[in-house]
Amino acid sequence: MTYFENSKIFIVIPAFNEETVIQGVIKEVQSAGYENIVVIDDGSSDNTQAKAAELIGKMAFRHKINRGKGGATKTGIEAAKLLGADIIVTIDGDGQHDPKDIAKIIAPILEKKCGVVLGTRLLNPKGMPLWKIFANHFGNFCTWFLFGLWVTDSQSGFRAYSKHAAELINTRADRYEYDSEVIREIHLHKLKFKEIPVAVRYTKYSMGKIHKQGFINGFKTLYKMIWGLIS
Amino acid sequence: MKIHIYQIAITLISSLMIFKGFENYIKGKNGQTVLKLLVRIIVWGGMVLIALFPRFTNILASTIGMEGNINAIILTGFILVFLMIFKLLSAIERLEQSLSQVTRNETLKEIKKED
């Protein structure tokens, strides 16, 4: 039996008001061959949890109040750890990531080459709007400047962690600055990491969502990152 | 030396705040550090000093190279306002984190029970 067959791989999907797409995302993950799926409905005002529960039952959790993408992701990772995960993969709930890439993302961890794998959209930015590419480069610069580690996509939500890395990484951020805090933790704990290009699917749906990382939210994220350093 | 009511009030309030700082530190309340205690002593102690010895602002002004003592008072005021905002934002941040933790515990209570 291989390490892959022995490993418990958990896919964590934070979701906020994604009732129209969440089942599609879960089905795609299942089709890619992963059964352990944890969905965290981050206090949605729609039926995201109910829709997810139709496919994964009790593994569809719900925050009673909205705590942000970082807060929901952290809850999902905690759940996966409690359920005995060996590898934890985080993937966005709006369907922008292709679950077929999960195999690429977890491969370096299965081969024990590193503890964290960051899916990077900027090594393969096909379909990504120009302003988004620019904003991500700016985010990378700020993350490097504040936290001291250069990565090509500091805001990607598509990541994989070994059990050891998931235990070490300790974040405080609840909102979008969570992604950058993970980079800080990788640097702080000197964790080995690898960046793997992943496909990105920007649809009308995902681009139209108002809560997504926009210009104003970008500055809020920057402010929170700076505040986290001085407070 | 003639003592005014405002000087007594500031001295009492400042003494109380410094006393609370020592109490928190000795009892080891969450988040209390020597640095926080020192900042508290400097801020509130500084207010007592200025209230009781207003001419201290002249010494401060000449030490840091400002012409009039009014500038020193304004500067001190700015620092105090900044410290208050900083403290308020820190408190909000702590509350946000506590809220997230409570929400997380509530969400995961079922699997924690099974665990």
mmCIF file with all atom_site columns, C-alpha atoms in Angstrom, chain A residues 104-206:
data_model
loop_
_atom_site.group_PDB
_atom_site.id
_atom_site.type_symbol
_atom_site.label_atom_id
_atom_site.label_alt_id
_atom_site.label_comp_id
_atom_site.label_asym_id
_atom_site.label_entity_id
_atom_site.label_seq_id
_atom_site.pdbx_PDB_ins_code
_atom_site.Cartn_x
_atom_site.Cartn_y
_atom_site.Cartn_z
_atom_site.occupancy
_atom_site.B_iso_or_equiv
_atom_site.pdbx_formal_charge
_atom_site.auth_seq_id
_atom_site.auth_comp_id
_atom_site.auth_asym_id
_atom_site.auth_atom_id
_atom_site.pdbx_PDB_model_num
ATOM 1   C CA . LYS A 1 104 ? -0.325  18.302 -8.289  1.00 0.00 ? 104 LYS A CA 1
ATOM 2   C CA . ILE A 1 105 ? -0.614  20.280 -5.065  1.00 0.00 ? 105 ILE A CA 1
ATOM 3   C CA . ILE A 1 106 ? -0.326  17.329 -2.702  1.00 0.00 ? 106 ILE A CA 1
ATOM 4   C CA . ALA A 1 107 ? 2.372   15.464 -4.634  1.00 0.00 ? 107 ALA A CA 1
ATOM 5   C CA . PRO A 1 108 ? 5.380   17.247 -3.022  1.00 0.00 ? 108 PRO A CA 1
ATOM 6   C CA . ILE A 1 109 ? 3.928   16.588 0.449   1.00 0.00 ? 109 ILE A CA 1
ATOM 7   C CA . LEU A 1 110 ? 3.301   12.926 -0.324  1.00 0.00 ? 110 LEU A CA 1
ATOM 8   C CA . GLU A 1 111 ? 6.895   12.673 -1.539  1.00 0.00 ? 111 GLU A CA 1
ATOM 9   C CA . LYS A 1 112 ? 7.936   14.398 1.720   1.00 0.00 ? 112 LYS A CA 1
ATOM 10  C CA . LYS A 1 113 ? 9.749   17.131 -0.171  1.00 0.00 ? 113 LYS A CA 1
ATOM 11  C CA . CYS A 1 114 ? 8.091   19.947 1.777   1.00 0.00 ? 114 CYS A CA 1
ATOM 12  C CA . GLY A 1 115 ? 5.455   20.778 4.385   1.00 0.00 ? 115 GLY A CA 1
ATOM 13  C CA . VAL A 1 116 ? 3.478   23.402 2.514   1.00 0.00 ? 116 VAL A CA 1
ATOM 14  C CA . VAL A 1 117 ? 2.519   23.768 -1.135  1.00 0.00 ? 117 VAL A CA 1
ATOM 15  C CA . LEU A 1 118 ? 1.180   27.058 -2.450  1.00 0.00 ? 118 LEU A CA 1
ATOM 16  C CA . GLY A 1 119 ? -0.917  26.953 -5.576  1.00 0.00 ? 119 GLY A CA 1
ATOM 17  C CA . THR A 1 120 ? 0.106   29.942 -7.640  1.00 0.00 ? 120 THR A CA 1
ATOM 18  C CA . ARG A 1 121 ? -2.122  31.576 -10.209 1.00 0.00 ? 121 ARG A CA 1
ATOM 19  C CA . LEU A 1 122 ? 0.532   33.977 -11.395 1.00 0.00 ? 122 LEU A CA 1
ATOM 20  C CA . LEU A 1 123 ? 2.795   31.345 -12.939 1.00 0.00 ? 123 LEU A CA 1
ATOM 21  C CA . ASN A 1 124 ? -0.155  30.466 -15.146 1.00 0.00 ? 124 ASN A CA 1
ATOM 22  C CA . PRO A 1 125 ? -2.331  33.638 -15.287 1.00 0.00 ? 125 PRO A CA 1
ATOM 23  C CA . LYS A 1 126 ? -4.402  32.624 -18.314 1.00 0.00 ? 126 LYS A CA 1
ATOM 24  C CA . GLY A 1 127 ? -7.905  34.092 -17.961 1.00 0.00 ? 127 GLY A CA 1
ATOM 25  C CA . MET A 1 128 ? -6.987  36.325 -15.045 1.00 0.00 ? 128 MET A CA 1
ATOM 26  C CA . PRO A 1 129 ? -7.963  40.005 -15.467 1.00 0.00 ? 129 PRO A CA 1
ATOM 27  C CA . LEU A 1 130 ? -5.041  42.428 -15.763 1.00 0.00 ? 130 LEU A CA 1
ATOM 28  C CA . TRP A 1 131 ? -6.073  44.468 -12.728 1.00 0.00 ? 131 TRP A CA 1
ATOM 29  C CA . LYS A 1 132 ? -6.148  41.274 -10.687 1.00 0.00 ? 132 LYS A CA 1
ATOM 30  C CA . ILE A 1 133 ? -2.640  40.367 -11.824 1.00 0.00 ? 133 ILE A CA 1
ATOM 31  C CA . PHE A 1 134 ? -1.414  43.834 -10.843 1.00 0.00 ? 134 PHE A CA 1
ATOM 32  C CA . ALA A 1 135 ? -3.221  43.668 -7.468  1.00 0.00 ? 135 ALA A CA 1
ATOM 33  C CA . ASN A 1 136 ? -1.672  40.271 -6.747  1.00 0.00 ? 136 ASN A CA 1
ATOM 34  C CA . HIS A 1 137 ? 1.821   41.550 -7.555  1.00 0.00 ? 137 HIS A CA 1
ATOM 35  C CA . PHE A 1 138 ? 1.204   44.451 -5.176  1.00 0.00 ? 138 PHE A CA 1
ATOM 36  C CA . GLY A 1 139 ? 0.008   41.961 -2.522  1.00 0.00 ? 139 GLY A CA 1
ATOM 37  C CA . ASN A 1 140 ? 3.157   39.891 -3.053  1.00 0.00 ? 140 ASN A CA 1
ATOM 38  C CA . PHE A 1 141 ? 5.345   42.967 -2.596  1.00 0.00 ? 141 PHE A CA 1
ATOM 39  C CA . CYS A 1 142 ? 3.551   43.988 0.625   1.00 0.00 ? 142 CYS A CA 1
ATOM 40  C CA . THR A 1 143 ? 3.755   40.447 1.984   1.00 0.00 ? 143 THR A CA 1
ATOM 41  C CA . TRP A 1 144 ? 7.486   40.303 1.213   1.00 0.00 ? 144 TRP A CA 1
ATOM 42  C CA . PHE A 1 145 ? 8.081   43.770 2.686   1.00 0.00 ? 145 PHE A CA 1
ATOM 43  C CA . LEU A 1 146 ? 6.144   43.093 5.902   1.00 0.00 ? 146 LEU A CA 1
ATOM 44  C CA . PHE A 1 147 ? 6.763   39.388 6.446   1.00 0.00 ? 147 PHE A CA 1
ATOM 45  C CA . GLY A 1 148 ? 10.089  38.812 4.711   1.00 0.00 ? 148 GLY A CA 1
ATOM 46  C CA . LEU A 1 149 ? 9.276   35.982 2.305   1.00 0.00 ? 149 LEU A CA 1
ATOM 47  C CA . TRP A 1 150 ? 8.850   36.359 -1.452  1.00 0.00 ? 150 TRP A CA 1
ATOM 48  C CA . VAL A 1 151 ? 6.181   34.181 -3.071  1.00 0.00 ? 151 VAL A CA 1
ATOM 49  C CA . THR A 1 152 ? 4.580   34.512 -6.487  1.00 0.00 ? 152 THR A CA 1
ATOM 50  C CA . ASP A 1 153 ? 0.963   34.408 -5.242  1.00 0.00 ? 153 ASP A CA 1
ATOM 51  C CA . SER A 1 154 ? 0.578   35.488 -1.634  1.00 0.00 ? 154 SER A CA 1
ATOM 52  C CA . GLN A 1 155 ? -3.244  35.704 -1.910  1.00 0.00 ? 155 GLN A CA 1
ATOM 53  C CA . SER A 1 156 ? -3.972  32.266 -3.319  1.00 0.00 ? 156 SER A CA 1
ATOM 54  C CA . GLY A 1 157 ? -6.491  30.201 -1.381  1.00 0.00 ? 157 GLY A CA 1
ATOM 55  C CA . PHE A 1 158 ? -5.427  26.947 -3.045  1.00 0.00 ? 158 PHE A CA 1
ATOM 56  C CA . ARG A 1 159 ? -2.849  25.451 -0.689  1.00 0.00 ? 159 ARG A CA 1
ATOM 57  C CA . ALA A 1 160 ? -1.840  22.158 0.875   1.00 0.00 ? 160 ALA A CA 1
ATOM 58  C CA . TYR A 1 161 ? -0.369  21.498 4.306   1.00 0.00 ? 161 TYR A CA 1
ATOM 59  C CA . SER A 1 162 ? 1.185   18.460 5.894   1.00 0.00 ? 162 SER A CA 1
ATOM 60  C CA . LYS A 1 163 ? -0.084  17.519 9.348   1.00 0.00 ? 163 LYS A CA 1
ATOM 61  C CA . HIS A 1 164 ? 3.125   18.874 10.879  1.00 0.00 ? 164 HIS A CA 1
ATOM 62  C CA . ALA A 1 165 ? 2.824   22.227 9.056   1.00 0.00 ? 165 ALA A CA 1
ATOM 63  C CA . ALA A 1 166 ? -0.858  22.565 9.953   1.00 0.00 ? 166 ALA A CA 1
ATOM 64  C CA . GLU A 1 167 ? 0.048   22.093 13.614  1.00 0.00 ? 167 GLU A CA 1
ATOM 65  C CA . LEU A 1 168 ? 2.775   24.743 13.477  1.00 0.00 ? 168 LEU A CA 1
ATOM 66  C CA . ILE A 1 169 ? 0.967   27.427 11.500  1.00 0.00 ? 169 ILE A CA 1
ATOM 67  C CA . ASN A 1 170 ? -0.852  29.699 13.891  1.00 0.00 ? 170 ASN A CA 1
ATOM 68  C CA . THR A 1 171 ? -2.709  32.650 12.407  1.00 0.00 ? 171 THR A CA 1
ATOM 69  C CA . ARG A 1 172 ? -4.765  35.392 14.034  1.00 0.00 ? 172 ARG A CA 1
ATOM 70  C CA . ALA A 1 173 ? -6.262  37.019 10.957  1.00 0.00 ? 173 ALA A CA 1
ATOM 71  C CA . ASP A 1 174 ? -9.892  36.407 10.058  1.00 0.00 ? 174 ASP A CA 1
ATOM 72  C CA . ARG A 1 175 ? -10.245 38.195 6.748   1.00 0.00 ? 175 ARG A CA 1
ATOM 73  C CA . TYR A 1 176 ? -8.224  38.184 3.533   1.00 0.00 ? 176 TYR A CA 1
ATOM 74  C CA . GLU A 1 177 ? -4.969  39.003 5.351   1.00 0.00 ? 177 GLU A CA 1
ATOM 75  C CA . TYR A 1 178 ? -5.051  35.384 6.502   1.00 0.00 ? 178 TYR A CA 1
ATOM 76  C CA . ASP A 1 179 ? -3.361  34.274 3.276   1.00 0.00 ? 179 ASP A CA 1
ATOM 77  C CA . SER A 1 180 ? -0.400  36.570 3.918   1.00 0.00 ? 180 SER A CA 1
ATOM 78  C CA . GLU A 1 181 ? -0.203  35.530 7.566   1.00 0.00 ? 181 GLU A CA 1
ATOM 79  C CA . VAL A 1 182 ? 0.293   31.952 6.444   1.00 0.00 ? 182 VAL A CA 1
ATOM 80  C CA . ILE A 1 183 ? 3.324   33.152 4.446   1.00 0.00 ? 183 ILE A CA 1
ATOM 81  C CA . ARG A 1 184 ? 4.637   34.851 7.606   1.00 0.00 ? 184 ARG A CA 1
ATOM 82  C CA . GLU A 1 185 ? 4.223   31.595 9.541   1.00 0.00 ? 185 GLU A CA 1
ATOM 83  C CA . ILE A 1 186 ? 6.050   29.608 6.838   1.00 0.00 ? 186 ILE A CA 1
ATOM 84  C CA . HIS A 1 187 ? 8.940   32.074 7.158   1.00 0.00 ? 187 HIS A CA 1
ATOM 85  C CA . LEU A 1 188 ? 8.805   32.119 10.961  1.00 0.00 ? 188 LEU A CA 1
ATOM 86  C CA . HIS A 1 189 ? 8.877   28.334 11.352  1.00 0.00 ? 189 HIS A CA 1
ATOM 87  C CA . LYS A 1 190 ? 11.300  27.874 8.439   1.00 0.00 ? 190 LYS A CA 1
ATOM 88  C CA . LEU A 1 191 ? 8.904   25.430 6.817   1.00 0.00 ? 191 LEU A CA 1
ATOM 89  C CA . LYS A 1 192 ? 9.895   23.989 3.468   1.00 0.00 ? 192 LYS A CA 1
ATOM 90  C CA . PHE A 1 193 ? 7.458   25.109 0.786   1.00 0.00 ? 193 PHE A CA 1
ATOM 91  C CA . LYS A 1 194 ? 6.930   24.760 -2.909  1.00 0.00 ? 194 LYS A CA 1
ATOM 92  C CA . GLU A 1 195 ? 4.946   26.794 -5.407  1.00 0.00 ? 195 GLU A CA 1
ATOM 93  C CA . ILE A 1 196 ? 2.962   24.921 -8.021  1.00 0.00 ? 196 ILE A CA 1
ATOM 94  C CA . PRO A 1 197 ? 1.170   26.630 -10.929 1.00 0.00 ? 197 PRO A CA 1
ATOM 95  C CA . VAL A 1 198 ? -2.592  26.072 -10.830 1.00 0.00 ? 198 VAL A CA 1
ATOM 96  C CA . ALA A 1 199 ? -5.333  26.865 -13.295 1.00 0.00 ? 199 ALA A CA 1
ATOM 97  C CA . VAL A 1 200 ? -7.682  29.696 -12.495 1.00 0.00 ? 200 VAL A CA 1
ATOM 98  C CA . ARG A 1 201 ? -11.280 29.946 -13.686 1.00 0.00 ? 201 ARG A CA 1
ATOM 99  C CA . TYR A 1 202 ? -12.594 33.475 -13.374 1.00 0.00 ? 202 TYR A CA 1
ATOM 100 C CA . THR A 1 203 ? -16.247 33.238 -14.222 1.00 0.00 ? 203 THR A CA 1
ATOM 101 C CA . LYS A 1 204 ? -18.883 35.975 -14.365 1.00 0.00 ? 204 LYS A CA 1
ATOM 102 C CA . TYR A 1 205 ? -20.171 34.543 -11.097 1.00 0.00 ? 205 TYR A CA 1
ATOM 103 C CA . SER A 1 206 ? -16.910 34.718 -9.158  1.00 0.00 ? 206 SER A CA 1
#
